[in-house]
Amino acid sequence: MKKINYILTLLLLAVGVNWAKADDQTLALGNYDDLTAYDWDENQTYQGSWWMVAPTQLQVKHTGAQIIYTKEQLASMKGKEIKGISFKYYNLAAFQAYPRTINVWVKEIDSDAFDYDDKAGRYKFYEYEDATVAIAGYEYEGELYNYAGGNGELELTFDQPLNYSGDKNLLMALTFEGENTCNVLDFNFFYNPDMKKKAMSYFSDRYTFGDYAETEDWPYLNDDCVNSLEQPVTRFFYTEADGIVDITTGNKTTVNADGKAYNLAGQRVGKSYKGITIQNGKKFVR
């Protein structure tokens, strides 16, 4: 069955399947839909990192990343609801599943770049404890297996749509936590070479990005961080806003919910399920 799924996935990628729902609009950054582009020629559409690139990688237990998207990039989403985000990656050797728990926060900010402290000689992460929780405790397991050996896509659907004012830049903070690690070259995310110094990543086997944010070293980068990364190749999913949840005033609760979705019968369902679901004590219609 896994072999069949793998073949079907490659066929779908080859014809450029649009994973968005019919009523969604999309904003692609970095020639997202060009699936033919990656090899070792830097003149190709995509470029990638050999060893570390935002938003995550599988060689360590804990990864955190912050990415800045400018209001100019996101102009078409002004006043709309952001429903989710996906990243394009090139899979070098992810031949088995590496489960991860994912949390995502979003925050509108004035700055369009990461601050650099001349005295300390280091870049700094942004504080994000007051950011809106976009995804709380989403757990994936085995989803990346089907992409082994080819280009892939990591799609993250927000727990609920979030209104984006479009008046400021958008900061996105993500964490990926898991005990299983890959000791060989794994998938690397494509980046946009025209958007330099728009992403930074943290990686460690010792403690999480959240734990690091509680240390006296925060928010400065340390040896477990990579600075000055290019912005990942990204696609946003969005729709017309209903004015219910705004990024600047939305859910600021801590991410201690499990993020799992259930149908009305109490059965656990996946993200492809259609109908009414209950997630973190709230009802959603998919």
mmCIF file of C-alpha atoms in Angstrom:
data_model
loop_
_atom_site.group_PDB
_atom_site.id
_atom_site.type_symbol
_atom_site.label_atom_id
_atom_site.label_comp_id
_atom_site.label_asym_id
_atom_site.label_seq_id
_atom_site.Cartn_x
_atom_site.Cartn_y
_atom_site.Cartn_z
ATOM 1 C CA MET A 1 0.000 0.000 0.000
ATOM 2 C CA LYS A 2 2.824 2.422 0.826
ATOM 3 C CA LYS A 3 4.374 1.737 -2.586
ATOM 4 C CA ILE A 4 1.044 2.484 -4.292
ATOM 5 C CA ASN A 5 0.637 5.707 -2.311
ATOM 6 C CA TYR A 6 4.175 6.717 -3.182
ATOM 7 C CA ILE A 7 3.587 6.188 -6.919
ATOM 8 C CA LEU A 8 0.279 8.070 -6.807
ATOM 9 C CA THR A 9 1.917 10.955 -4.998
ATOM 10 C CA LEU A 10 4.651 11.265 -7.604
ATOM 11 C CA LEU A 11 2.030 11.238 -10.362
ATOM 12 C CA LEU A 12 0.028 13.955 -8.637
ATOM 13 C CA LEU A 13 3.108 16.089 -8.165
ATOM 14 C CA ALA A 14 4.080 15.582 -11.797
ATOM 15 C CA VAL A 15 0.825 17.109 -13.028
ATOM 16 C CA GLY A 16 1.009 20.006 -10.585
ATOM 17 C CA VAL A 17 -1.958 19.235 -8.345
ATOM 18 C CA ASN A 18 -3.399 22.249 -6.498
ATOM 19 C CA TRP A 19 -3.972 21.134 -2.914
ATOM 20 C CA ALA A 20 -6.157 24.141 -2.094
ATOM 21 C CA LYS A 21 -9.904 23.691 -1.652
ATOM 22 C CA ALA A 22 -12.152 24.931 -4.437
ATOM 23 C CA ASP A 23 -13.251 28.063 -2.555
ATOM 24 C CA ASP A 24 -9.725 29.027 -1.474
ATOM 25 C CA GLN A 25 -7.483 31.567 -3.087
ATOM 26 C CA THR A 26 -3.741 31.087 -3.034
ATOM 27 C CA LEU A 27 -0.687 33.302 -2.888
ATOM 28 C CA ALA A 28 2.502 31.613 -4.064
ATOM 29 C CA LEU A 29 5.902 33.086 -3.236
ATOM 30 C CA GLY A 30 8.972 31.904 -5.124
ATOM 31 C CA ASN A 31 7.532 30.160 -8.213
ATOM 32 C CA TYR A 32 5.814 27.631 -5.988
ATOM 33 C CA ASP A 33 4.012 25.685 -8.685
ATOM 34 C CA ASP A 34 7.074 25.020 -10.848
ATOM 35 C CA LEU A 35 7.881 21.409 -9.946
ATOM 36 C CA THR A 36 10.610 20.916 -12.548
ATOM 37 C CA ALA A 37 13.203 23.241 -11.201
ATOM 38 C CA TYR A 38 15.662 21.727 -8.748
ATOM 39 C CA ASP A 39 19.086 20.383 -9.506
ATOM 40 C CA TRP A 40 22.581 21.572 -8.656
ATOM 41 C CA ASP A 41 22.429 24.466 -11.100
ATOM 42 C CA GLU A 42 21.944 27.669 -9.093
ATOM 43 C CA ASN A 43 20.266 29.256 -12.093
ATOM 44 C CA GLN A 44 17.252 27.015 -11.609
ATOM 45 C CA THR A 45 14.021 28.376 -10.124
ATOM 46 C CA TYR A 46 14.570 26.828 -6.722
ATOM 47 C CA GLN A 47 17.591 26.964 -4.484
ATOM 48 C CA GLY A 48 18.092 24.930 -1.336
ATOM 49 C CA SER A 49 20.392 24.427 1.609
ATOM 50 C CA TRP A 50 22.514 21.330 2.031
ATOM 51 C CA TRP A 51 22.308 21.221 5.783
ATOM 52 C CA MET A 52 19.897 23.621 7.418
ATOM 53 C CA VAL A 53 17.056 25.796 6.215
ATOM 54 C CA ALA A 54 13.825 27.111 7.716
ATOM 55 C CA PRO A 55 11.286 26.062 8.719
ATOM 56 C CA THR A 56 12.555 22.669 9.949
ATOM 57 C CA GLN A 57 14.740 19.624 9.432
ATOM 58 C CA LEU A 58 14.844 16.090 10.813
ATOM 59 C CA GLN A 59 18.390 15.658 12.089
ATOM 60 C CA VAL A 60 17.569 16.971 15.571
ATOM 61 C CA LYS A 61 14.704 16.575 18.035
ATOM 62 C CA HIS A 62 13.722 20.230 18.277
ATOM 63 C CA THR A 63 13.509 22.876 15.588
ATOM 64 C CA GLY A 64 12.148 26.392 15.762
ATOM 65 C CA ALA A 65 12.002 28.996 13.033
ATOM 66 C CA GLN A 66 10.867 32.547 12.546
ATOM 67 C CA ILE A 67 10.006 33.860 9.088
ATOM 68 C CA ILE A 68 9.166 37.414 8.024
ATOM 69 C CA TYR A 69 6.762 38.012 5.145
ATOM 70 C CA THR A 70 6.497 41.634 4.046
ATOM 71 C CA LYS A 71 3.193 43.435 3.531
ATOM 72 C CA GLU A 72 4.257 44.020 -0.082
ATOM 73 C CA GLN A 73 4.523 40.270 -0.613
ATOM 74 C CA LEU A 74 1.157 39.684 1.033
ATOM 75 C CA ALA A 75 -0.702 42.606 -0.551
ATOM 76 C CA SER A 76 -3.326 40.379 -2.185
ATOM 77 C CA MET A 77 -4.291 39.014 1.254
ATOM 78 C CA LYS A 78 -4.973 42.444 2.784
ATOM 79 C CA GLY A 79 -8.264 42.265 4.685
ATOM 80 C CA LYS A 80 -8.611 38.525 3.949
ATOM 81 C CA GLU A 81 -8.574 35.416 6.156
ATOM 82 C CA ILE A 82 -5.438 33.300 6.111
ATOM 83 C CA LYS A 83 -6.440 29.618 6.310
ATOM 84 C CA GLY A 84 -3.070 27.904 6.108
ATOM 85 C CA ILE A 85 0.387 27.758 4.655
ATOM 86 C CA SER A 86 2.539 25.227 2.820
ATOM 87 C CA PHE A 87 6.233 24.868 2.076
ATOM 88 C CA LYS A 88 7.995 23.271 -0.868
ATOM 89 C CA TYR A 89 10.877 20.919 -0.114
ATOM 90 C CA TYR A 90 13.321 18.676 -1.905
ATOM 91 C CA ASN A 91 13.471 15.258 -0.295
ATOM 92 C CA LEU A 92 16.964 13.762 -0.313
ATOM 93 C CA ALA A 93 16.602 10.740 1.941
ATOM 94 C CA ALA A 94 13.493 10.812 4.147
ATOM 95 C CA PHE A 95 12.678 7.153 3.639
ATOM 96 C CA GLN A 96 10.771 6.653 6.862
ATOM 97 C CA ALA A 97 8.409 8.634 9.063
ATOM 98 C CA TYR A 98 9.701 11.095 11.634
ATOM 99 C CA PRO A 99 6.663 12.164 13.706
ATOM 100 C CA ARG A 100 6.577 15.776 14.831
ATOM 101 C CA THR A 101 4.320 17.976 16.913
ATOM 102 C CA ILE A 102 3.916 21.350 15.246
ATOM 103 C CA ASN A 103 2.931 24.705 16.727
ATOM 104 C CA VAL A 104 2.558 27.928 14.752
ATOM 105 C CA TRP A 105 2.142 31.539 15.881
ATOM 106 C CA VAL A 106 1.531 34.617 13.732
ATOM 107 C CA LYS A 107 2.033 38.273 14.565
ATOM 108 C CA GLU A 108 1.833 41.526 12.630
ATOM 109 C CA ILE A 109 5.020 43.560 13.080
ATOM 110 C CA ASP A 110 6.415 46.866 11.846
ATOM 111 C CA SER A 111 9.923 45.676 11.024
ATOM 112 C CA ASP A 112 10.668 43.875 7.760
ATOM 113 C CA ALA A 113 13.950 42.294 8.932
ATOM 114 C CA PHE A 114 15.546 40.754 11.985
ATOM 115 C CA ASP A 115 17.257 43.122 14.396
ATOM 116 C CA TYR A 116 21.037 43.017 14.663
ATOM 117 C CA ASP A 117 22.770 44.096 17.862
ATOM 118 C CA ASP A 118 26.036 45.755 16.867
ATOM 119 C CA LYS A 119 27.424 45.576 20.392
ATOM 120 C CA ALA A 120 26.630 41.892 20.841
ATOM 121 C CA GLY A 121 27.426 41.095 17.210
ATOM 122 C CA ARG A 122 24.380 38.854 16.906
ATOM 123 C CA TYR A 123 20.964 38.700 15.293
ATOM 124 C CA LYS A 124 17.905 38.472 17.508
ATOM 125 C CA PHE A 125 14.674 36.496 17.351
ATOM 126 C CA TYR A 126 11.377 38.292 17.909
ATOM 127 C CA GLU A 127 9.354 37.844 21.068
ATOM 128 C CA TYR A 128 6.293 35.792 20.218
ATOM 129 C CA GLU A 129 4.546 35.055 23.518
ATOM 130 C CA ASP A 130 1.887 37.637 22.614
ATOM 131 C CA ALA A 131 1.397 36.301 19.083
ATOM 132 C CA THR A 132 -1.816 34.691 17.897
ATOM 133 C CA VAL A 133 -1.844 30.889 18.031
ATOM 134 C CA ALA A 134 -2.468 29.655 14.493
ATOM 135 C CA ILE A 135 -1.809 25.933 15.098
ATOM 136 C CA ALA A 136 -1.783 24.334 18.547
ATOM 137 C CA GLY A 137 -0.182 20.926 18.930
ATOM 138 C CA TYR A 138 -0.787 19.485 15.462
ATOM 139 C CA GLU A 139 0.724 16.009 15.213
ATOM 140 C CA TYR A 140 1.727 14.391 11.937
ATOM 141 C CA GLU A 141 3.048 10.889 11.534
ATOM 142 C CA GLY A 142 4.103 9.214 8.354
ATOM 143 C CA GLU A 143 2.852 11.896 5.976
ATOM 144 C CA LEU A 144 6.296 12.644 4.601
ATOM 145 C CA TYR A 145 6.999 9.031 3.699
ATOM 146 C CA ASN A 146 5.014 9.269 0.482
ATOM 147 C CA TYR A 147 7.240 12.026 -0.805
ATOM 148 C CA ALA A 148 10.509 10.097 -0.438
ATOM 149 C CA GLY A 149 12.747 10.524 -3.431
ATOM 150 C CA GLY A 150 11.040 13.526 -5.009
ATOM 151 C CA ASN A 151 9.846 17.045 -4.502
ATOM 152 C CA GLY A 152 7.355 17.385 -1.676
ATOM 153 C CA GLU A 153 4.984 19.757 0.040
ATOM 154 C CA LEU A 154 4.318 20.294 3.742
ATOM 155 C CA GLU A 155 0.852 21.814 4.188
ATOM 156 C CA LEU A 156 -0.214 23.261 7.539
ATOM 157 C CA THR A 157 -3.879 24.206 8.009
ATOM 158 C CA PHE A 158 -4.612 26.790 10.702
ATOM 159 C CA ASP A 159 -6.919 25.780 13.549
ATOM 160 C CA GLN A 160 -9.199 28.602 12.422
ATOM 161 C CA PRO A 161 -8.924 31.280 9.716
ATOM 162 C CA LEU A 162 -7.179 34.476 10.866
ATOM 163 C CA ASN A 163 -7.878 37.934 9.471
ATOM 164 C CA TYR A 164 -4.802 39.739 8.134
ATOM 165 C CA SER A 165 -4.989 43.538 8.141
ATOM 166 C CA GLY A 166 -2.300 43.933 5.491
ATOM 167 C CA ASP A 167 -1.080 47.113 7.179
ATOM 168 C CA LYS A 168 2.007 45.480 8.678
ATOM 169 C CA ASN A 169 4.467 42.712 7.905
ATOM 170 C CA LEU A 170 3.717 39.179 9.091
ATOM 171 C CA LEU A 171 5.983 37.288 11.476
ATOM 172 C CA MET A 172 5.479 33.536 11.629
ATOM 173 C CA ALA A 173 7.036 31.425 14.385
ATOM 174 C CA LEU A 174 7.006 27.622 14.069
ATOM 175 C CA THR A 175 8.224 24.764 16.228
ATOM 176 C CA PHE A 176 8.679 21.104 15.279
ATOM 177 C CA GLU A 177 9.223 18.642 18.142
ATOM 178 C CA GLY A 178 9.906 14.901 17.892
ATOM 179 C CA GLU A 179 12.022 12.168 19.463
ATOM 180 C CA ASN A 180 12.877 10.258 16.276
ATOM 181 C CA THR A 181 15.693 11.777 14.249
ATOM 182 C CA CYS A 182 17.245 11.169 10.849
ATOM 183 C CA ASN A 183 21.034 10.833 10.788
ATOM 184 C CA VAL A 184 21.383 11.144 7.032
ATOM 185 C CA LEU A 185 20.675 14.039 4.699
ATOM 186 C CA ASP A 186 16.946 14.587 4.836
ATOM 187 C CA PHE A 187 14.526 16.901 3.086
ATOM 188 C CA ASN A 188 15.628 20.491 2.567
ATOM 189 C CA PHE A 189 13.252 23.378 2.025
ATOM 190 C CA PHE A 190 13.539 25.457 -1.090
ATOM 191 C CA TYR A 191 14.192 29.113 -0.461
ATOM 192 C CA ASN A 192 13.650 32.331 -2.315
ATOM 193 C CA PRO A 193 17.106 33.809 -3.088
ATOM 194 C CA ASP A 194 15.559 37.240 -3.600
ATOM 195 C CA MET A 195 14.387 37.411 0.022
ATOM 196 C CA LYS A 196 17.583 37.198 2.040
ATOM 197 C CA LYS A 197 17.727 37.560 5.817
ATOM 198 C CA LYS A 198 13.999 36.904 6.122
ATOM 199 C CA ALA A 199 14.186 33.698 8.180
ATOM 200 C CA MET A 200 16.154 32.296 11.116
ATOM 201 C CA SER A 201 16.167 28.788 12.574
ATOM 202 C CA TYR A 202 16.920 27.156 15.917
ATOM 203 C CA PHE A 203 17.831 23.474 16.237
ATOM 204 C CA SER A 204 18.827 21.329 19.226
ATOM 205 C CA ASP A 205 18.696 17.875 20.763
ATOM 206 C CA ARG A 206 18.916 19.389 24.248
ATOM 207 C CA TYR A 207 15.964 21.685 24.683
ATOM 208 C CA THR A 208 13.092 23.162 22.729
ATOM 209 C CA PHE A 209 12.798 26.553 21.087
ATOM 210 C CA GLY A 210 10.288 27.502 23.787
ATOM 211 C CA ASP A 211 12.739 26.452 26.503
ATOM 212 C CA TYR A 212 15.447 28.518 24.835
ATOM 213 C CA ALA A 213 13.097 31.513 24.844
ATOM 214 C CA GLU A 214 13.058 31.236 28.661
ATOM 215 C CA THR A 215 16.859 31.373 29.043
ATOM 216 C CA GLU A 216 18.991 34.429 29.723
ATOM 217 C CA ASP A 217 20.485 34.070 26.233
ATOM 218 C CA TRP A 218 17.167 34.766 24.497
ATOM 219 C CA PRO A 219 16.520 36.435 22.072
ATOM 220 C CA TYR A 220 20.094 36.359 20.753
ATOM 221 C CA LEU A 221 21.225 33.607 18.422
ATOM 222 C CA ASN A 222 23.589 31.020 19.844
ATOM 223 C CA ASP A 223 25.489 28.033 18.449
ATOM 224 C CA ASP A 224 22.190 26.164 18.004
ATOM 225 C CA CYS A 225 20.892 28.750 15.563
ATOM 226 C CA VAL A 226 21.293 29.717 11.936
ATOM 227 C CA ASN A 227 20.900 33.346 10.973
ATOM 228 C CA SER A 228 20.474 35.249 7.728
ATOM 229 C CA LEU A 229 18.527 32.535 5.969
ATOM 230 C CA GLU A 230 16.572 33.157 2.810
ATOM 231 C CA GLN A 231 12.809 33.043 3.089
ATOM 232 C CA PRO A 232 11.398 29.574 2.291
ATOM 233 C CA VAL A 233 9.354 29.054 -0.842
ATOM 234 C CA THR A 234 5.841 29.418 0.499
ATOM 235 C CA ARG A 235 2.190 29.265 -0.492
ATOM 236 C CA PHE A 236 -0.628 30.811 1.553
ATOM 237 C CA PHE A 237 -4.260 29.728 1.442
ATOM 238 C CA TYR A 238 -6.806 32.460 2.119
ATOM 239 C CA THR A 239 -10.436 33.421 1.672
ATOM 240 C CA GLU A 240 -12.748 36.389 2.205
ATOM 241 C CA ALA A 241 -12.744 37.657 5.788
ATOM 242 C CA ASP A 242 -15.786 37.451 8.051
ATOM 243 C CA GLY A 243 -14.315 39.668 10.762
ATOM 244 C CA ILE A 244 -14.473 37.002 13.467
ATOM 245 C CA VAL A 245 -10.830 36.398 14.384
ATOM 246 C CA ASP A 246 -8.151 39.002 13.827
ATOM 247 C CA ILE A 247 -4.433 38.249 14.087
ATOM 248 C CA THR A 248 -3.858 41.274 16.312
ATOM 249 C CA THR A 249 -6.643 40.409 18.771
ATOM 250 C CA GLY A 250 -7.118 36.680 18.271
ATOM 251 C CA ASN A 251 -6.411 33.641 20.407
ATOM 252 C CA LYS A 252 -3.414 34.279 22.678
ATOM 253 C CA THR A 253 -3.810 31.101 24.718
ATOM 254 C CA THR A 254 -0.875 28.846 25.428
ATOM 255 C CA VAL A 255 -0.325 25.873 23.143
ATOM 256 C CA ASN A 256 -1.143 23.071 25.560
ATOM 257 C CA ALA A 257 -4.020 21.616 23.545
ATOM 258 C CA ASP A 258 -3.390 18.425 21.614
ATOM 259 C CA GLY A 259 -4.634 19.854 18.306
ATOM 260 C CA LYS A 260 -6.350 16.597 17.351
ATOM 261 C CA ALA A 261 -9.671 16.662 15.466
ATOM 262 C CA TYR A 262 -12.701 14.458 16.123
ATOM 263 C CA ASN A 263 -16.064 13.983 14.408
ATOM 264 C CA LEU A 264 -19.381 14.321 16.262
ATOM 265 C CA ALA A 265 -19.205 10.616 17.176
ATOM 266 C CA GLY A 266 -15.960 11.228 19.039
ATOM 267 C CA GLN A 267 -13.778 9.425 16.486
ATOM 268 C CA ARG A 268 -10.331 10.819 15.633
ATOM 269 C CA VAL A 269 -10.244 12.161 12.048
ATOM 270 C CA GLY A 270 -7.478 13.376 9.745
ATOM 271 C CA LYS A 271 -7.135 16.711 7.984
ATOM 272 C CA SER A 272 -8.800 15.323 4.837
ATOM 273 C CA TYR A 273 -12.087 14.677 6.720
ATOM 274 C CA LYS A 274 -15.114 16.634 5.453
ATOM 275 C CA GLY A 275 -17.859 17.740 7.795
ATOM 276 C CA ILE A 276 -18.201 19.071 11.349
ATOM 277 C CA THR A 277 -15.177 18.473 13.566
ATOM 278 C CA ILE A 278 -14.340 19.217 17.186
ATOM 279 C CA GLN A 279 -10.812 20.456 17.863
ATOM 280 C CA ASN A 280 -9.495 21.845 21.144
ATOM 281 C CA GLY A 281 -13.068 22.055 22.422
ATOM 282 C CA LYS A 282 -14.376 24.065 19.434
ATOM 283 C CA LYS A 283 -16.491 23.109 16.434
ATOM 284 C CA PHE A 284 -15.284 23.635 12.871
ATOM 285 C CA VAL A 285 -16.828 22.964 9.484
ATOM 286 C CA ARG A 286 -14.481 21.557 6.842
#
